[in-house]
CSV table of C-alpha atoms and ligand atoms in Angstrom, one decimal:
chain,number,residue,atom,x,y,z
A,1,UNK,CA,2.0,6.1,-21.3
A,2,UNK,CA,-0.4,2.9,-21.4
A,3,UNK,CA,2.2,0.7,-20.0
A,4,UNK,CA,-0.9,-0.8,-18.3
A,5,UNK,CA,-3.1,-0.9,-21.2
A,6,UNK,CA,-5.9,-3.6,-21.1
A,7,UNK,CA,-5.2,-4.5,-17.4
A,8,UNK,CA,-7.6,-4.1,-14.7
A,9,UNK,CA,-6.8,-3.1,-11.5
A,10,UNK,CA,-7.8,-2.8,-7.8
A,11,UNK,CA,-6.5,-0.7,-5.5
A,12,UNK,CA,-6.9,-0.6,-1.3
A,13,UNK,CA,-7.0,2.5,0.7
A,14,UNK,CA,-6.9,4.4,-2.8
A,15,UNK,CA,-8.9,7.7,-1.5
A,16,UNK,CA,-5.7,9.6,-0.3
A,17,UNK,CA,-2.3,9.6,0.1
A,18,UNK,CA,-0.2,6.5,-1.8
A,19,UNK,CA,-3.1,4.5,-2.5
A,20,UNK,CA,-4.9,7.6,-4.7
A,21,UNK,CA,-1.3,8.3,-6.1
A,22,UNK,CA,-1.3,4.8,-7.3
A,23,UNK,CA,-4.8,4.8,-8.8
A,24,UNK,CA,-3.9,8.0,-10.5
A,25,UNK,CA,-0.9,6.6,-12.1
A,26,UNK,CA,-2.6,3.5,-13.2
A,27,UNK,CA,-5.2,5.6,-14.6
A,28,UNK,CA,-2.3,7.5,-16.5
A,29,UNK,CA,-1.4,3.9,-17.8
A,30,UNK,CA,-4.3,2.8,-19.2
A,31,UNK,CA,-5.6,0.5,-16.5
A,32,UNK,CA,-9.2,0.3,-15.3
A,33,UNK,CA,-8.9,1.0,-11.5
A,34,UNK,CA,-11.1,0.3,-9.0
A,35,UNK,CA,-11.0,2.4,-5.8
A,36,UNK,CA,-11.5,0.0,-2.9
A,37,UNK,CA,-11.5,2.6,0.0
A,38,UNK,CA,-13.1,2.6,3.2
A,39,UNK,CA,-14.9,6.0,3.5
A,40,UNK,CA,-16.9,6.1,0.0
A,41,UNK,CA,-17.1,9.7,0.0
A,42,UNK,CA,-13.1,10.1,0.0
A,43,UNK,CA,-13.0,7.2,-2.8
A,44,UNK,CA,-15.8,9.3,-4.9
A,45,UNK,CA,-14.0,12.4,-4.8
A,46,UNK,CA,-10.9,10.7,-5.8
A,47,UNK,CA,-12.1,8.6,-8.6
A,48,UNK,CA,-14.2,12.0,-9.8
A,49,UNK,CA,-10.8,13.8,-9.6
A,50,UNK,CA,-8.9,11.2,-11.5
A,51,UNK,CA,-11.7,11.0,-14.2
A,52,UNK,CA,-11.7,14.6,-14.7
A,53,UNK,CA,-7.9,14.7,-15.1
A,54,UNK,CA,-7.0,11.9,-16.9
A,55,UNK,CA,-8.2,11.5,-20.5
A,56,UNK,CA,-10.1,8.3,-20.9
A,57,UNK,CA,-9.8,7.0,-17.6
A,58,UNK,CA,-12.0,4.2,-16.1
A,59,UNK,CA,-12.4,4.5,-12.5
A,60,UNK,CA,-14.7,3.1,-10.4
A,61,UNK,CA,-15.2,3.7,-6.4
A,62,UNK,CA,-16.1,0.9,-4.2
A,63,UNK,CA,-16.8,1.4,-0.5
A,64,UNK,CA,-14.8,-1.1,0.9
A,65,UNK,CA,-13.2,-2.2,4.6
A,66,UNK,CA,-10.3,-4.3,4.1
A,67,UNK,CA,-10.6,-5.9,8.0
A,68,UNK,CA,-13.9,-7.7,6.4
A,69,UNK,CA,-13.1,-10.8,3.8
A,70,UNK,CA,-16.9,-10.1,2.7
A,71,UNK,CA,-16.5,-6.6,1.7
A,72,UNK,CA,-13.0,-7.2,-0.1
A,73,UNK,CA,-14.6,-9.8,-1.7
A,74,UNK,CA,-17.6,-7.9,-3.2
A,75,UNK,CA,-15.2,-5.3,-4.1
A,76,UNK,CA,-13.2,-8.0,-6.7
A,77,UNK,CA,-16.5,-9.1,-7.8
A,78,UNK,CA,-17.6,-5.4,-8.3
A,79,UNK,CA,-14.4,-4.7,-10.3
A,80,UNK,CA,-14.6,-8.2,-12.4
A,81,UNK,CA,-18.5,-7.5,-13.2
A,82,UNK,CA,-17.8,-3.8,-14.4
A,83,UNK,CA,-14.2,-4.0,-16.1
A,84,UNK,CA,-13.3,-7.5,-16.8
A,85,UNK,CA,-11.0,-10.0,-15.2
A,86,UNK,CA,-8.7,-8.5,-12.2
A,87,UNK,CA,-4.9,-8.7,-13.2
A,88,UNK,CA,-3.5,-6.1,-10.5
A,89,UNK,CA,-4.3,-6.0,-7.1
A,90,UNK,CA,-2.5,-3.3,-4.6
A,91,UNK,CA,-2.9,-4.1,-1.1
A,92,UNK,CA,-2.4,-0.5,0.1
A,93,UNK,CA,-4.9,0.2,2.9
A,94,UNK,CA,-3.0,0.6,6.1
A,95,UNK,CA,-3.1,2.6,9.7
A,96,UNK,CA,-0.5,3.6,12.0
A,97,UNK,CA,-0.6,2.1,15.3
A,98,UNK,CA,2.3,3.3,17.7
A,99,UNK,CA,2.4,1.9,21.3
A,100,UNK,CA,4.6,1.1,24.2
A,101,UNK,CA,4.5,-2.8,24.0
A,102,UNK,CA,3.5,-3.2,27.6
A,103,UNK,CA,1.0,-0.6,27.8
A,104,UNK,CA,-0.9,-1.3,24.6
A,105,UNK,CA,-4.4,-2.5,25.0
A,106,UNK,CA,-5.4,-5.9,23.3
A,107,UNK,CA,-7.7,-3.9,21.1
A,108,UNK,CA,-4.7,-1.9,19.5
A,109,UNK,CA,-2.9,-4.8,18.6
A,110,UNK,CA,-6.0,-6.1,17.0
A,111,UNK,CA,-6.5,-2.8,15.0
A,112,UNK,CA,-2.9,-2.9,14.0
A,113,UNK,CA,-3.3,-6.3,12.7
A,114,UNK,CA,-6.7,-6.3,11.5
A,115,UNK,CA,-5.9,-3.9,8.6
A,116,UNK,CA,-2.2,-4.0,8.4
A,117,UNK,CA,-1.7,-7.7,7.7
A,118,UNK,CA,-5.4,-9.3,7.8
A,119,UNK,CA,-6.5,-6.7,5.4
A,120,UNK,CA,-3.6,-7.7,3.0
A,121,UNK,CA,-4.3,-11.2,3.3
A,122,UNK,CA,-8.2,-10.5,2.5
A,123,UNK,CA,-7.1,-9.0,-0.6
A,124,UNK,CA,-4.7,-11.8,-1.9
A,125,UNK,CA,-7.6,-14.4,-0.6
A,126,UNK,CA,-10.3,-12.8,-2.8
A,127,UNK,CA,-8.1,-11.9,-6.0
A,128,UNK,CA,-6.0,-15.3,-6.2
A,129,UNK,CA,-8.5,-17.9,-7.1
A,130,UNK,CA,-9.5,-15.8,-10.5
A,131,UNK,CA,-5.7,-15.0,-10.8
A,132,UNK,CA,-4.5,-18.4,-10.5
A,133,UNK,CA,-7.1,-20.1,-12.7
A,134,UNK,CA,-6.2,-17.5,-15.5
A,135,UNK,CA,-2.5,-17.9,-15.1
A,136,UNK,CA,-1.7,-14.3,-14.8
A,137,UNK,CA,-1.6,-11.8,-12.2
A,138,UNK,CA,0.4,-8.9,-10.1
A,139,UNK,CA,-0.2,-8.6,-6.3
A,140,UNK,CA,1.3,-5.6,-5.0
A,141,UNK,CA,1.7,-5.4,-1.3
A,142,UNK,CA,2.4,-2.0,0.3
A,143,UNK,CA,4.8,-3.0,2.9
A,144,UNK,CA,7.1,-0.3,4.8
A,145,UNK,CA,10.9,0.3,5.8
A,146,UNK,CA,9.4,-0.8,8.9
A,147,UNK,CA,9.1,-4.2,7.7
A,148,UNK,CA,12.9,-4.7,8.0
A,149,UNK,CA,13.9,-1.9,10.6
A,150,UNK,CA,12.6,-1.0,14.0
A,151,UNK,CA,12.3,2.4,15.5
A,152,UNK,CA,11.2,2.4,19.5
A,153,UNK,CA,8.0,3.4,20.2
A,154,UNK,CA,6.3,2.3,17.3
A,155,UNK,CA,5.3,-1.3,18.0
A,156,UNK,CA,3.3,-3.4,17.0
A,157,UNK,CA,3.3,-1.7,13.4
A,158,UNK,CA,6.5,-3.2,12.5
A,159,UNK,CA,5.3,-7.0,13.5
A,160,UNK,CA,2.6,-6.4,11.0
A,161,UNK,CA,4.9,-5.2,8.1
A,162,UNK,CA,7.1,-7.8,8.7
A,163,UNK,CA,4.2,-10.0,8.3
A,164,UNK,CA,3.5,-8.5,5.2
A,165,UNK,CA,6.9,-9.5,3.6
A,166,UNK,CA,6.5,-13.0,5.0
A,167,UNK,CA,3.0,-13.3,3.1
A,168,UNK,CA,4.4,-11.5,-0.2
A,169,UNK,CA,7.3,-14.3,-0.1
A,170,UNK,CA,5.1,-17.2,0.7
A,171,UNK,CA,2.4,-16.4,-1.5
A,172,UNK,CA,4.6,-15.5,-4.3
A,173,UNK,CA,6.5,-19.1,-4.7
A,174,UNK,CA,3.3,-20.7,-3.8
A,175,UNK,CA,1.6,-19.2,-7.1
A,176,UNK,CA,4.7,-18.8,-9.4
A,177,UNK,CA,4.0,-21.9,-11.2
A,178,UNK,CA,0.8,-20.4,-12.1
A,179,UNK,CA,2.4,-17.0,-13.3
A,180,UNK,CA,0.7,-14.8,-10.5
A,181,UNK,CA,3.6,-12.5,-9.0
A,182,UNK,CA,3.3,-11.3,-5.3
A,183,UNK,CA,5.8,-8.6,-4.5
A,184,UNK,CA,6.1,-5.8,-2.2
A,185,UNK,CA,7.2,-2.2,-1.9
A,186,UNK,CA,8.6,-0.8,1.0
A,187,UNK,CA,8.3,3.2,1.3
A,188,UNK,CA,10.3,5.2,3.5
A,189,UNK,CA,9.3,8.4,4.8
A,190,UNK,CA,6.4,9.5,2.2
A,191,UNK,CA,4.4,13.0,2.6
A,192,UNK,CA,0.9,11.9,2.9
A,193,UNK,CA,-1.6,12.5,6.2
A,194,UNK,CA,0.1,9.7,8.0
A,195,UNK,CA,3.2,11.3,8.3
A,196,UNK,CA,1.5,14.6,9.1
A,197,UNK,CA,-0.5,13.4,11.7
A,198,UNK,CA,2.4,11.9,13.3
A,199,UNK,CA,4.6,15.0,12.8
A,200,UNK,CA,1.1,16.9,14.4
A,201,UNK,CA,1.3,14.6,17.3
A,202,UNK,CA,4.7,15.5,18.5
A,203,UNK,CA,5.2,18.3,21.1
A,204,UNK,CA,6.8,20.4,18.4
A,205,UNK,CA,5.6,19.3,14.8
A,206,UNK,CA,8.0,21.8,13.0
A,207,UNK,CA,11.0,20.6,14.7
A,208,UNK,CA,9.9,17.0,14.4
A,209,UNK,CA,9.5,17.4,11.0
A,210,UNK,CA,12.8,19.1,10.6
A,211,UNK,CA,14.2,16.0,12.5
A,212,UNK,CA,12.9,13.7,9.8
A,213,UNK,CA,14.4,15.7,7.2
A,214,UNK,CA,17.7,16.0,8.7
A,215,UNK,CA,17.5,11.7,8.7
A,216,UNK,CA,17.3,11.4,5.0
A,217,UNK,CA,20.3,11.2,2.8
A,218,UNK,CA,18.6,12.9,0.1
A,219,UNK,CA,17.4,15.6,2.5
A,220,UNK,CA,13.9,15.3,1.6
A,221,UNK,CA,11.0,12.6,2.3
A,222,UNK,CA,9.4,10.8,-0.9
A,223,UNK,CA,6.1,11.9,-2.5
A,224,UNK,CA,3.3,9.5,-3.1
A,225,UNK,CA,3.7,9.5,-6.9
A,226,UNK,CA,7.2,8.2,-6.5
A,227,UNK,CA,5.7,5.2,-4.8
A,228,UNK,CA,3.2,5.0,-7.5
A,229,UNK,CA,5.7,4.7,-10.2
A,230,UNK,CA,7.3,1.9,-8.7
A,231,UNK,CA,3.6,0.6,-8.4
A,232,UNK,CA,3.1,0.8,-12.1
A,233,UNK,CA,6.6,-0.9,-12.9
A,234,UNK,CA,5.8,-4.0,-10.7
A,235,UNK,CA,2.3,-4.4,-12.3
A,236,UNK,CA,3.4,-3.8,-15.6
A,237,UNK,CA,4.8,-6.5,-18.1
A,238,UNK,CA,8.0,-4.8,-17.8
A,239,UNK,CA,8.5,-6.7,-14.6
A,240,UNK,CA,7.6,-10.0,-15.5
A,241,UNK,CA,10.5,-11.9,-13.9
A,242,UNK,CA,10.0,-10.0,-10.5
A,243,UNK,CA,8.7,-12.2,-7.9
A,244,UNK,CA,8.4,-12.5,-4.2
A,245,UNK,CA,10.8,-9.6,-3.9
A,246,UNK,CA,10.4,-6.3,-2.1
A,247,UNK,CA,11.3,-3.0,-3.7
A,248,UNK,CA,12.6,-0.1,-1.1
A,249,UNK,CA,11.5,3.5,-2.0
A,250,UNK,CA,13.3,5.5,0.7
A,251,UNK,CA,15.6,7.7,-0.9
A,252,UNK,CA,18.5,5.6,0.6
A,253,UNK,CA,17.5,5.9,4.2
A,254,UNK,CA,17.8,2.3,5.4
A,255,UNK,CA,21.2,1.7,3.9
A,256,UNK,CA,22.7,4.3,6.0
A,257,UNK,CA,24.5,3.1,9.0
A,258,UNK,CA,24.5,5.9,10.8
A,259,UNK,CA,24.8,9.9,10.1
B,301,NDP,P1,-3.1,7.6,4.4
B,301,NDP,O1,-3.8,7.6,5.9
B,301,NDP,O2,-2.8,8.9,3.7
B,301,NDP,O3,-4.1,6.5,3.7
B,301,NDP,C1,-4.4,5.3,4.0
B,301,NDP,C2,-5.6,5.0,3.4
B,301,NDP,O4,-6.1,3.6,3.8
B,301,NDP,C3,-6.8,5.8,3.7
B,301,NDP,O5,-7.3,6.3,2.6
B,301,NDP,C4,-7.5,5.1,4.5
B,301,NDP,O6,-9.1,5.5,4.1
B,301,NDP,C5,-7.6,3.8,3.8
B,301,NDP,N1,-7.8,2.7,5.0
B,301,NDP,C6,-7.5,3.0,6.5
B,301,NDP,N2,-8.3,1.7,6.9
B,301,NDP,C7,-8.9,0.9,5.8
B,301,NDP,C8,-9.7,-0.3,5.8
B,301,NDP,N3,-9.9,-0.8,6.8
B,301,NDP,N4,-10.2,-0.6,4.6
B,301,NDP,C9,-10.0,0.2,3.6
B,301,NDP,N5,-9.4,1.4,3.5
B,301,NDP,C10,-8.7,1.6,4.7
B,301,NDP,O7,-1.6,6.6,4.2
B,301,NDP,P2,-0.5,6.6,3.5
B,301,NDP,O8,-1.1,6.6,2.3
B,301,NDP,O9,0.6,7.0,3.9
B,301,NDP,O10,-0.5,4.8,3.3
B,301,NDP,C11,-0.8,4.0,2.7
B,301,NDP,C12,0.3,2.6,2.8
B,301,NDP,O11,1.5,3.1,2.8
B,301,NDP,C13,-0.2,1.9,4.1
B,301,NDP,O12,-0.1,0.7,4.2
B,301,NDP,C14,1.2,2.9,4.9
B,301,NDP,O13,1.6,1.5,6.0
B,301,NDP,C15,2.0,2.5,4.2
B,301,NDP,N6,3.4,3.4,4.4
B,301,NDP,C16,3.5,4.8,4.2
B,301,NDP,C17,4.4,5.3,4.7
B,301,NDP,C18,4.1,6.8,4.4
B,301,NDP,O14,5.7,7.5,5.2
B,301,NDP,N7,3.4,7.3,4.4
B,301,NDP,C19,5.8,4.7,4.7
B,301,NDP,C20,5.8,3.3,4.9
B,301,NDP,C21,4.4,2.7,4.7
B,301,NDP,P3,-9.4,6.5,5.5
B,301,NDP,O15,-9.4,8.1,4.9
B,301,NDP,O16,-11.3,6.6,5.2
B,301,NDP,O17,-9.2,6.1,6.9
């Protein structure tokens, strides 16, 4: 408890899934949290749920589209007007865009990059000036094991997620002298709408889910809370010398050569 006391955090895509779990864990650890979510109703519902279940939670829902720089800037400003200087930013919003490279439309390519890479940059761009000026900040970008492994048929998502690691490393080095840390988390399979929708779109959803489980060294997939606690660590003063790094949260799957 209170590992993030006194900190102000903004989490993008915090209405559900991993982002909601991060917002909840941050609030539990004493941070004031802005849920910057595309769908205002989802954001409000999750913020209300956190306020009702976490003692003394300070949360605010701000409808935000990470593809729009002005929208993200507004969210950062709202967070600072309400709670004070932003110390932690989690760029979590992301979408799956899985296509065949040669039949993919330009619109699919743009849709993927607009959220999965541009969105991360927009968050960094909005938060960095204040963090750099104050000489303090922790930015956490939610990457993926697709940031360093490829599954055929998932193009161009891994291209954007590789970019998230590049962005993390570049900005981490750029602003290290100003004590602003930029790190990534690479989740493997985590139980959220994103994974459930993927299974549901397969010809045999139950078999697809079982096939995923069979691939896991721990014979289960991860829970959003398991990613959230890694974010708590990176956001906290327990991680003050961790910078330009990526922590993989995948139960060991990406270390496995083959079954
Ligand atoms: P979900 O689809 O459950 O949640 C994603 C959230 O992002 C939703 O609340 C969604 O809002 C929001 N969002 C989408 N587009 C935008 C946007 N333009 N602006 C603001 N918010 C937006 O996904 P997960 O929780 O599973 O994924 C979270 C992150 O984790 C993503 O970056 C994903 O790539 C990454 N990841 C997930 C893995 C998994 O197995 N689940 C594995 C590896 C990485 P709305 O509901 O309104 O669309």
